[in-house]
Short mmCIF file of C-alpha atoms and ligand atoms in Angstrom, two decimals:
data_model
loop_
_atom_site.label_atom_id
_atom_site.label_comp_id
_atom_site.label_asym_id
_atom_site.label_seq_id
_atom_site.Cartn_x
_atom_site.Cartn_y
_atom_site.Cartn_z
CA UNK A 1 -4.90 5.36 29.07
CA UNK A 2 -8.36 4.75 29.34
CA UNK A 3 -9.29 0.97 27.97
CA UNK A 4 -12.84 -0.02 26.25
CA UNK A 5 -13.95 -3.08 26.24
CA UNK A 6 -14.49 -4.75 22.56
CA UNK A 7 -17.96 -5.13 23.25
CA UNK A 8 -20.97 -3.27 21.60
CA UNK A 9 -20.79 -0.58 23.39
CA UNK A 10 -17.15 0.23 23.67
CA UNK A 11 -17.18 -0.08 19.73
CA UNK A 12 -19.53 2.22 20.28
CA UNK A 13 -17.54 4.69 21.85
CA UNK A 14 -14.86 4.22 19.89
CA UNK A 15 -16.69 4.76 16.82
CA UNK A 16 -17.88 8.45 17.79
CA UNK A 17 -14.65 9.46 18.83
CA UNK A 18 -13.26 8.71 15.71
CA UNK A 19 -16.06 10.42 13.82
CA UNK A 20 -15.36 13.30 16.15
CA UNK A 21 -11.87 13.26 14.91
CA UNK A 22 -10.12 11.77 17.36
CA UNK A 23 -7.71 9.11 17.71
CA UNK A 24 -8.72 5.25 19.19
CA UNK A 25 -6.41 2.57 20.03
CA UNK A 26 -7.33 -0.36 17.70
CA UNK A 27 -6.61 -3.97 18.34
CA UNK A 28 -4.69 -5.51 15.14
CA UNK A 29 -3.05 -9.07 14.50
CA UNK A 30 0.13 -7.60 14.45
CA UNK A 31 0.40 -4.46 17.20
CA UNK A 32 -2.13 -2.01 18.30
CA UNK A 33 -2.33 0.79 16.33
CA UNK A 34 -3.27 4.52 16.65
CA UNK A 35 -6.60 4.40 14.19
CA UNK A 36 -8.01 7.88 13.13
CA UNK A 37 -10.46 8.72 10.21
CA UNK A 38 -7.90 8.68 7.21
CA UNK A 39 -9.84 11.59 5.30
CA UNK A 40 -9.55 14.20 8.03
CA UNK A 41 -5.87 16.06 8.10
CA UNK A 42 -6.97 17.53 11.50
CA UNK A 43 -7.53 14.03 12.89
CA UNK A 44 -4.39 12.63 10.61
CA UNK A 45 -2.25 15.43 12.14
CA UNK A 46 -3.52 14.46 16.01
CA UNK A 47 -1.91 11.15 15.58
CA UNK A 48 1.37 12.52 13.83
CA UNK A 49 1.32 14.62 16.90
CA UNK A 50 0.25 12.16 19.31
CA UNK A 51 3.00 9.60 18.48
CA UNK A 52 5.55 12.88 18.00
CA UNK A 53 6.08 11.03 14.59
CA UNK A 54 8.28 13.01 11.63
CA UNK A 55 5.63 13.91 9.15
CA UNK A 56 7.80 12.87 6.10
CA UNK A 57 6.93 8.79 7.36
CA UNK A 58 3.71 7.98 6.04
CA UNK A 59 0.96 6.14 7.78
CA UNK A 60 -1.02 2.42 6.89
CA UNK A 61 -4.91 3.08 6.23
CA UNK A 62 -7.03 -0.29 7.17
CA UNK A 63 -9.78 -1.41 5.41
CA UNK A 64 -12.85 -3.91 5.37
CA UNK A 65 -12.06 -5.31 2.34
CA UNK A 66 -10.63 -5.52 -0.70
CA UNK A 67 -13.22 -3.96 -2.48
CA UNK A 68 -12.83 -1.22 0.03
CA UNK A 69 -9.01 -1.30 -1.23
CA UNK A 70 -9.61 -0.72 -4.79
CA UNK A 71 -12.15 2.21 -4.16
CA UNK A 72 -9.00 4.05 -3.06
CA UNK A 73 -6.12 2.83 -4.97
CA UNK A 74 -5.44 1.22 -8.82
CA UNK A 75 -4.14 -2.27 -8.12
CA UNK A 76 -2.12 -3.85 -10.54
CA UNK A 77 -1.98 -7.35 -11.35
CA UNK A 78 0.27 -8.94 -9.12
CA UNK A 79 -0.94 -6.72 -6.01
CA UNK A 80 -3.91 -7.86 -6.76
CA UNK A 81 -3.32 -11.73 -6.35
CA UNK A 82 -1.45 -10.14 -3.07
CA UNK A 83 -4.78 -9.11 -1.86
CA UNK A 84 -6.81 -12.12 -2.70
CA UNK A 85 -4.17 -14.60 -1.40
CA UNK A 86 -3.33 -12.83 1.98
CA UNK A 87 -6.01 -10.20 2.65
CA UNK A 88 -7.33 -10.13 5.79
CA UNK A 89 -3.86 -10.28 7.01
CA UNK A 90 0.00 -9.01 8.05
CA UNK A 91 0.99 -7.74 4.41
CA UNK A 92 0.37 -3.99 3.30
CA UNK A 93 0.34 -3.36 -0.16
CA UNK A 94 1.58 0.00 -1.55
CA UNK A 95 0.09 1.20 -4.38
CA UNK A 96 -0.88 4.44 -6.50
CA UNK A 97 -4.09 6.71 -4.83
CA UNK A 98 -6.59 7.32 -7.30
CA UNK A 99 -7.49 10.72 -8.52
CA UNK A 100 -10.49 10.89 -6.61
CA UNK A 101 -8.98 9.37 -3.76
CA UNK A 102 -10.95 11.06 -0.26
CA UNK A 103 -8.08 9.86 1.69
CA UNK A 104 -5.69 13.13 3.36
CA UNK A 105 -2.49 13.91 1.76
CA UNK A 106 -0.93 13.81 5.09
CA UNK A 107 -1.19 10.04 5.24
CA UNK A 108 0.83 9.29 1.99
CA UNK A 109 3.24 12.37 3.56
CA UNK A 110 3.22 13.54 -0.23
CA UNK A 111 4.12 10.69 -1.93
CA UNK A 112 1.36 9.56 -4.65
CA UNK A 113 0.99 6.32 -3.10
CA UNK A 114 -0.93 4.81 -0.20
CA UNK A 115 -0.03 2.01 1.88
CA UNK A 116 -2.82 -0.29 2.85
CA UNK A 117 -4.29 -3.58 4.51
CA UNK A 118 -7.30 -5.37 5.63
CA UNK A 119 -6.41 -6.44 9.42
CA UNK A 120 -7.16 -9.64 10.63
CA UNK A 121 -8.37 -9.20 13.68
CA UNK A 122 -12.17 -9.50 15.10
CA UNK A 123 -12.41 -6.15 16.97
CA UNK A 124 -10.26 -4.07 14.46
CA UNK A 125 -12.73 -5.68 11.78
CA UNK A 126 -16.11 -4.48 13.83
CA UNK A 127 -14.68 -1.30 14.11
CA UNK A 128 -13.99 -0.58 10.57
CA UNK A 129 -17.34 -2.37 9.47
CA UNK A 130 -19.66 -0.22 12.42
CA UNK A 131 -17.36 3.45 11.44
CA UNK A 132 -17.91 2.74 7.69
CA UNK A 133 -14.75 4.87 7.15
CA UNK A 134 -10.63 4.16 6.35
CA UNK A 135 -9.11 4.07 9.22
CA UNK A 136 -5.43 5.41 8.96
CA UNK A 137 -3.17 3.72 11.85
CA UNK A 138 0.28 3.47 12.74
CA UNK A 139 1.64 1.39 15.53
CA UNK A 140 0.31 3.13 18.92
CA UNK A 141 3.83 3.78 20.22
CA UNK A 142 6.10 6.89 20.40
CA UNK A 143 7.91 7.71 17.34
CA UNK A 144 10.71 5.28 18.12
CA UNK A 145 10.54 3.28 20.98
CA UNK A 146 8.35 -0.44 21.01
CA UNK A 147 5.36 -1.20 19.56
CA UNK A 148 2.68 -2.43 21.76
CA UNK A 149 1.17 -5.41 21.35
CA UNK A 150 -1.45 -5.30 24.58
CA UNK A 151 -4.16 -3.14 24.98
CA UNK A 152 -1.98 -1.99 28.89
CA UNK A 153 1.27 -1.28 26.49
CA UNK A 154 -0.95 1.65 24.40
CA UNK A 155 1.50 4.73 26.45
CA UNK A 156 1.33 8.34 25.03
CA UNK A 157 1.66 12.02 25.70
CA UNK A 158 -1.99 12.44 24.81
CA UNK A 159 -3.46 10.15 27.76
CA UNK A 160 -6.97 10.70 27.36
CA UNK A 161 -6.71 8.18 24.10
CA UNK A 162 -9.38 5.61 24.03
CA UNK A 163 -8.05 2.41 23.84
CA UNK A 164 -10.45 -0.62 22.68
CA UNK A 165 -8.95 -3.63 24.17
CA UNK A 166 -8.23 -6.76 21.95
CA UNK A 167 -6.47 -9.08 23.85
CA UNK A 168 -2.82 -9.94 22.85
CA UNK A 169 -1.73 -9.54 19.33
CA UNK A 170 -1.40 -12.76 17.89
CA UNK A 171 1.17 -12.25 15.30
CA UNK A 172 3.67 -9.81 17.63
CA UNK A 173 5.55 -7.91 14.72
CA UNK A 174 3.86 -4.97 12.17
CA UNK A 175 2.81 -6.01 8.64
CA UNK A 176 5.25 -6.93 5.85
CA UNK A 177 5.00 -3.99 3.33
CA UNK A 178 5.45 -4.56 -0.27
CA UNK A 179 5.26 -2.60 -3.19
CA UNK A 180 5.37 -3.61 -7.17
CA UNK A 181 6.67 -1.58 -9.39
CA UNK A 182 6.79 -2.39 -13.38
CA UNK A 183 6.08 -6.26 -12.14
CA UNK A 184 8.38 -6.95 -9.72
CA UNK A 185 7.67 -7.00 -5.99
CA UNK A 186 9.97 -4.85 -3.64
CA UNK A 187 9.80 -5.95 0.20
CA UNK A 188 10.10 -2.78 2.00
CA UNK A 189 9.53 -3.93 5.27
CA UNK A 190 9.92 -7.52 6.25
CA UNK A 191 7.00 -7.95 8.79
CA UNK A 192 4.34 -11.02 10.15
CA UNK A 193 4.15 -12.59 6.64
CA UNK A 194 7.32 -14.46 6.24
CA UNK A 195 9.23 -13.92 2.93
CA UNK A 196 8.63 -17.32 1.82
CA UNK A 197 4.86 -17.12 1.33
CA UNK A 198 4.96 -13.95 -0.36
CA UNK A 199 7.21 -15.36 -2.93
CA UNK A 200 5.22 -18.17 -3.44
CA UNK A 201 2.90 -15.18 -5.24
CA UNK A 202 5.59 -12.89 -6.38
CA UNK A 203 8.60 -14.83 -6.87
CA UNK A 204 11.97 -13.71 -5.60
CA UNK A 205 11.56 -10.18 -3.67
CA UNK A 206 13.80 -7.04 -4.30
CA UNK A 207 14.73 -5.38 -0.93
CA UNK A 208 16.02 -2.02 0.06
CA UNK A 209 18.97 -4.25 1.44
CA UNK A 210 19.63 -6.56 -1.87
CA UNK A 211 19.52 -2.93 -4.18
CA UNK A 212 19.13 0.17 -2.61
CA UNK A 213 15.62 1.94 -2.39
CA UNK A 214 13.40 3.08 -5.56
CA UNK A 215 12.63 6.77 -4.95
CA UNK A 216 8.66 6.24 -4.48
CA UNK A 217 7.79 9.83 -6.30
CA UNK A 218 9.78 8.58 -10.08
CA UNK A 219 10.65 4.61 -9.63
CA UNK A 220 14.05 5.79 -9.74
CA UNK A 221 16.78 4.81 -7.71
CA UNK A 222 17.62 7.20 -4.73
CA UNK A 223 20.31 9.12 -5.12
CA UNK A 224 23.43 8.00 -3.10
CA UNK A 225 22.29 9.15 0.85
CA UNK A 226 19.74 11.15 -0.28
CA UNK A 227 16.75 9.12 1.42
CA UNK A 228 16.23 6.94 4.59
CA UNK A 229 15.50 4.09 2.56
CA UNK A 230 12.58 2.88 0.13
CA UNK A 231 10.17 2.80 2.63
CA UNK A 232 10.18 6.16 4.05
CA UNK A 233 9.26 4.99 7.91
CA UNK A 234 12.22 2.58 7.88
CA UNK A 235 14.62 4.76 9.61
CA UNK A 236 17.13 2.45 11.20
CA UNK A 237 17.12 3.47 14.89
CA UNK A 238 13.46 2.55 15.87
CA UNK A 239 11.42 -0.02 17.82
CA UNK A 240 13.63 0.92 20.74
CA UNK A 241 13.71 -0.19 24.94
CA UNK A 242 15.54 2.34 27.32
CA UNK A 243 18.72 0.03 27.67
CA UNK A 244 21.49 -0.66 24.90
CA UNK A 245 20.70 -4.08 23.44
CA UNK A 246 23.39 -6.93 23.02
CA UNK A 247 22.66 -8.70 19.70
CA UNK A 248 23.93 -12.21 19.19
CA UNK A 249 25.34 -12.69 23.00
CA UNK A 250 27.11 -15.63 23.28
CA UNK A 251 27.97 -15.22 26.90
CA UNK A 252 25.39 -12.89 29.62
CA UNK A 253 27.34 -10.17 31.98
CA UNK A 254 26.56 -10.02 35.32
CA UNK A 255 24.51 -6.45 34.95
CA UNK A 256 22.09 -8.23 32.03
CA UNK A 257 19.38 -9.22 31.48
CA UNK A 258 18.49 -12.36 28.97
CA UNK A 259 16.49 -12.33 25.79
CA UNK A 260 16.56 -16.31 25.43
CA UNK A 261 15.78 -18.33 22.62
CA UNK A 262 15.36 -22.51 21.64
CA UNK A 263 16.27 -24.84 24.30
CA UNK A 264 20.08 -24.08 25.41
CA UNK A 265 19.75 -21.09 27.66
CA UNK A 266 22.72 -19.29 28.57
CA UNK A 267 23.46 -19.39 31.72
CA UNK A 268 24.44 -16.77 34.51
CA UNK A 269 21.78 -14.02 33.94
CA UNK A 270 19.44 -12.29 36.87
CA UNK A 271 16.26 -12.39 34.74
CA UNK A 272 15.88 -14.47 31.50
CA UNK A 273 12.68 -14.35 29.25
CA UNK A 274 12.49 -17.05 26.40
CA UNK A 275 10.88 -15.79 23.21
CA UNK A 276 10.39 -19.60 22.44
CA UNK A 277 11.33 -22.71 24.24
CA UNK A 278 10.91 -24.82 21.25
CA UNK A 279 12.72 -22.62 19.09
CA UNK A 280 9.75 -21.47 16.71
CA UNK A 281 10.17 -18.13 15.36
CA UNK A 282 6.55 -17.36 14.73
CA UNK A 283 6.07 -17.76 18.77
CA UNK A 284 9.08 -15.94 19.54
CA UNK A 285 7.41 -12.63 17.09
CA UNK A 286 4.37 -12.77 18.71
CA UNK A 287 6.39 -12.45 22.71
CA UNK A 288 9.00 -9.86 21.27
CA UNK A 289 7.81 -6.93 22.04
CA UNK A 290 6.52 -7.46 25.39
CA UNK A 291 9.56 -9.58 26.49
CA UNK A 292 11.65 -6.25 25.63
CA UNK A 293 9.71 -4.00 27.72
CA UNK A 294 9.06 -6.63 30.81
CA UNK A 295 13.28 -7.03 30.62
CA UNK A 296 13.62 -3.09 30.07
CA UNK A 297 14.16 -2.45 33.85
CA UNK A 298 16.17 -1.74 37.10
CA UNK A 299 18.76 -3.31 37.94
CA UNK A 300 19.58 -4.36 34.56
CA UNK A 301 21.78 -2.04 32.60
CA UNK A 302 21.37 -3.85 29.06
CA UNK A 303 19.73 -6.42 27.24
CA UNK A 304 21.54 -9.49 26.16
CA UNK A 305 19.70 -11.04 22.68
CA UNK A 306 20.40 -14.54 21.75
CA UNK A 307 20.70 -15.29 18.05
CA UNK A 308 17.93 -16.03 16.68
CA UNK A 309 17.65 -17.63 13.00
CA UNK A 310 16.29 -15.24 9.97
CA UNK A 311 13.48 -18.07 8.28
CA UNK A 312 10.30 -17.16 8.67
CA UNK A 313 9.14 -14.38 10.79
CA UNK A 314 12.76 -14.66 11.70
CA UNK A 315 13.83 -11.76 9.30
CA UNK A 316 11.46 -9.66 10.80
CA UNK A 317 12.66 -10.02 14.47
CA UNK A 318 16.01 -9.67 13.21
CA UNK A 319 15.16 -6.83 11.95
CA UNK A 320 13.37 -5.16 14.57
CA UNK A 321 16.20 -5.94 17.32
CA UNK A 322 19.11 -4.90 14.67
CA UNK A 323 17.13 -1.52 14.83
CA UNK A 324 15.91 -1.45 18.71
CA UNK A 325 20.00 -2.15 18.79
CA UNK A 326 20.93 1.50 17.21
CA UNK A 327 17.90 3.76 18.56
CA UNK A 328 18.78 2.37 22.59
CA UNK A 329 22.63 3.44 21.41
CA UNK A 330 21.37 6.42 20.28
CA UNK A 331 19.22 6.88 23.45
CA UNK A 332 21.81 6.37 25.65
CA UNK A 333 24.11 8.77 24.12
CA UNK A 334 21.75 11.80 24.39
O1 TXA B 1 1.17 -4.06 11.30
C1 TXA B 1 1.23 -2.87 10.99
O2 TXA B 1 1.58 -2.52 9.86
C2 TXA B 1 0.83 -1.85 12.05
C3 TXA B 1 -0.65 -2.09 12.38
C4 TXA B 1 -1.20 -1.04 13.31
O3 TXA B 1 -1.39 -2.15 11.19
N1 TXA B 1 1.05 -0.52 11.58
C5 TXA B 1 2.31 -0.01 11.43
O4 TXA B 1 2.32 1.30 11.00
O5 TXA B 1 3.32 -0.63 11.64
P1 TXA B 1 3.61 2.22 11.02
O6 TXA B 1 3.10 3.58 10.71
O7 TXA B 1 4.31 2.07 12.31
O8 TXA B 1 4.46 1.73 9.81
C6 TXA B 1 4.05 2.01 8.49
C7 TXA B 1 5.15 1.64 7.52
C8 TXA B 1 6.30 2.62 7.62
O9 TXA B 1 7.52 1.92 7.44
C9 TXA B 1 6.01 3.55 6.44
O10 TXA B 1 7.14 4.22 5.98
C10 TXA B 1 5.45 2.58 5.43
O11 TXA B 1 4.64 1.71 6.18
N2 TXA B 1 4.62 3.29 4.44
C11 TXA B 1 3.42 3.87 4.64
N3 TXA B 1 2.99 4.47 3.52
C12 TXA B 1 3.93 4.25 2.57
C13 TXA B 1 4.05 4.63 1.20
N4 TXA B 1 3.12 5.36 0.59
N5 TXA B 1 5.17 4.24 0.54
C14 TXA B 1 6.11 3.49 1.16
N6 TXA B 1 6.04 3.10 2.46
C15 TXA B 1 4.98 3.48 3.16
MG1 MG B 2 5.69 1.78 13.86
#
């Protein structure tokens, strides 16, 4: 794919395209995303297309700011002390559109909510700022398989997508996505803002895995199997490599590769990548995804995963590799 570089004139570039209605590859703290003009369902339903994503799994919209934010949506209290505590940053807020809301029903896939954040990232904030426009973006990946999280990982169908170039995400896992409802805070998806500081806003967080999911249309609970889970794009097979993953290996096989992490490696595999040497988690999110894909390769015919603790962004790796665990199963098996 064709890379720009974030200087004036590849913002440039990327800035007509996307007022042309076409999709960009945008730079964000957490992956690189697949930004398109969030008001347009022709350039909305490029990206769906371009990432062969289901269209019932709605999309993020980035803003400038805040005030951006509340042009859009009606923020209640506590989102709103979300916003002002972590915004620009890894935490999406979902929250109802407002009546007059410009932004395409494709985004919110139906639903009467929108999902949003202010990214904190240098280039992804130029962009917004010089297209003067919502930019709706999911992670630039196929429906799926691993996010990237380098400008060189951005690998569709559609290879004539612009990608502005960023440098390495700093923060290595998507956005945590919460969403209030009658005053209490759900976590939908953990993500690069660790549980722990958004409780120190919200108190203790309800999760699709402590009670099962709201149904986002009425508040009410889902009935029994009825829905994926509150948040509609957590499907559990996702964020997958090629090769079945080995979660919690205690011991490597002679035909795997090593996902290490902390200082006791195991021994005995051909090719071992440590997400962190010193055993911090927030170091090991921001290597995970590229780790996966560098080990995702002949002759290696899985993945071996060393545990790795749930504080911090901890919960969020866990989370991605439980799921990278089921969609390389599922892979494998068609
Ligand atoms: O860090 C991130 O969040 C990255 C960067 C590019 O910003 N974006 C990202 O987008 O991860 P995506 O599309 O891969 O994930 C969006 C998540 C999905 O789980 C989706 O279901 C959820 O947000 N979501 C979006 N709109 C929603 C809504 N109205 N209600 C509930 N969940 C929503
Ligand atoms: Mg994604």
């Amino acid at each position: 794919m064709p890379v720009l570089p974030a200087t004036h004139s590849g913002i440039t570039k990327a800035v007509q395209a996307l007022l042309e209605g076409l999709p960009v590859g945008m730079p964000t703290e957490t992956v690189y995303g697949l930004a398109c003009d969030a008001r347009s369902d022709m350039a909305v339903a490029r990206v769906f297309a371009a990432k062969g994503r289901p269209s019932f799994n709605p999309l993020i919209v980035h803003v400038d700011s805040l005030a951006s934010a509340q042009s859009l949506v009606e923020f209640d209290p506590l989102s709103l002390q979300l916003a002002q505590r972590f915004w620009p940053g890894p935490l999406t807020l979902v929250l109802k559109r407002r009546a007059e809301c410009p932004i395409s029903w494709l985004v919110s896939a139906g639903l009467d909510t929108l999902a949003l954040r202010v990214p904190n990232h240098p280039v992804a904030l130029q962009l917004l700022a010089a297209a003067a426009i919502p930019l709706a973006a999911p992670s630039a990946n196929p429906s799926g398989r691993l996010s990237p999280t380098q400008a060189n990982h951005v690998q569709l169908q559609d290879s004539d997508v612009e990608v502005l170039d960023g440098g390495p995400c700093a923060v290595g896992v998507e956005s945590s996505v919460v969403r209030v409802v009658d005053g209490r805070a759900w976590l939908l998806r953990p993500g690069g803002l660790a549980r722990a500081d958004i409780e120190q806003v919200t108190g203790p967080l309800a999760s699709p895995s402590t009670l099962d999911g709201l149904e986002p249309e009425t508040n009410q609970p889902y009935a029994q199997g009825s829905a994926p889970q509150h948040s509609p794009g957590q499907l559990l097979a996702h964020y997958a490599p090629s090769r079945p993953l080995r979660l919690d290996a205690r011991e490597v096989a002679e035909n795997e590769a090593l996902l290490a992490f902390g200082r006791h490696v195991l021994p005995g595999a051909g090719a071992v990548l440590n997400l962190s040497e010193s055993g911090d988690v927030t170091e090991a999110a921001a290597n995970l995804f590229a780790y996966l894909r560098t080990l995702d390769r002949e002759p290696f015919q899985a993945i071996a995963v060393m545990p790795i603790p749930h504080e911090g962004l901890g919960e969020a790796i866990c989370d991605r590799l439980r799921r990278a665990a089921v969609g390389a199963a599922l892979a494998a098996d068609r």
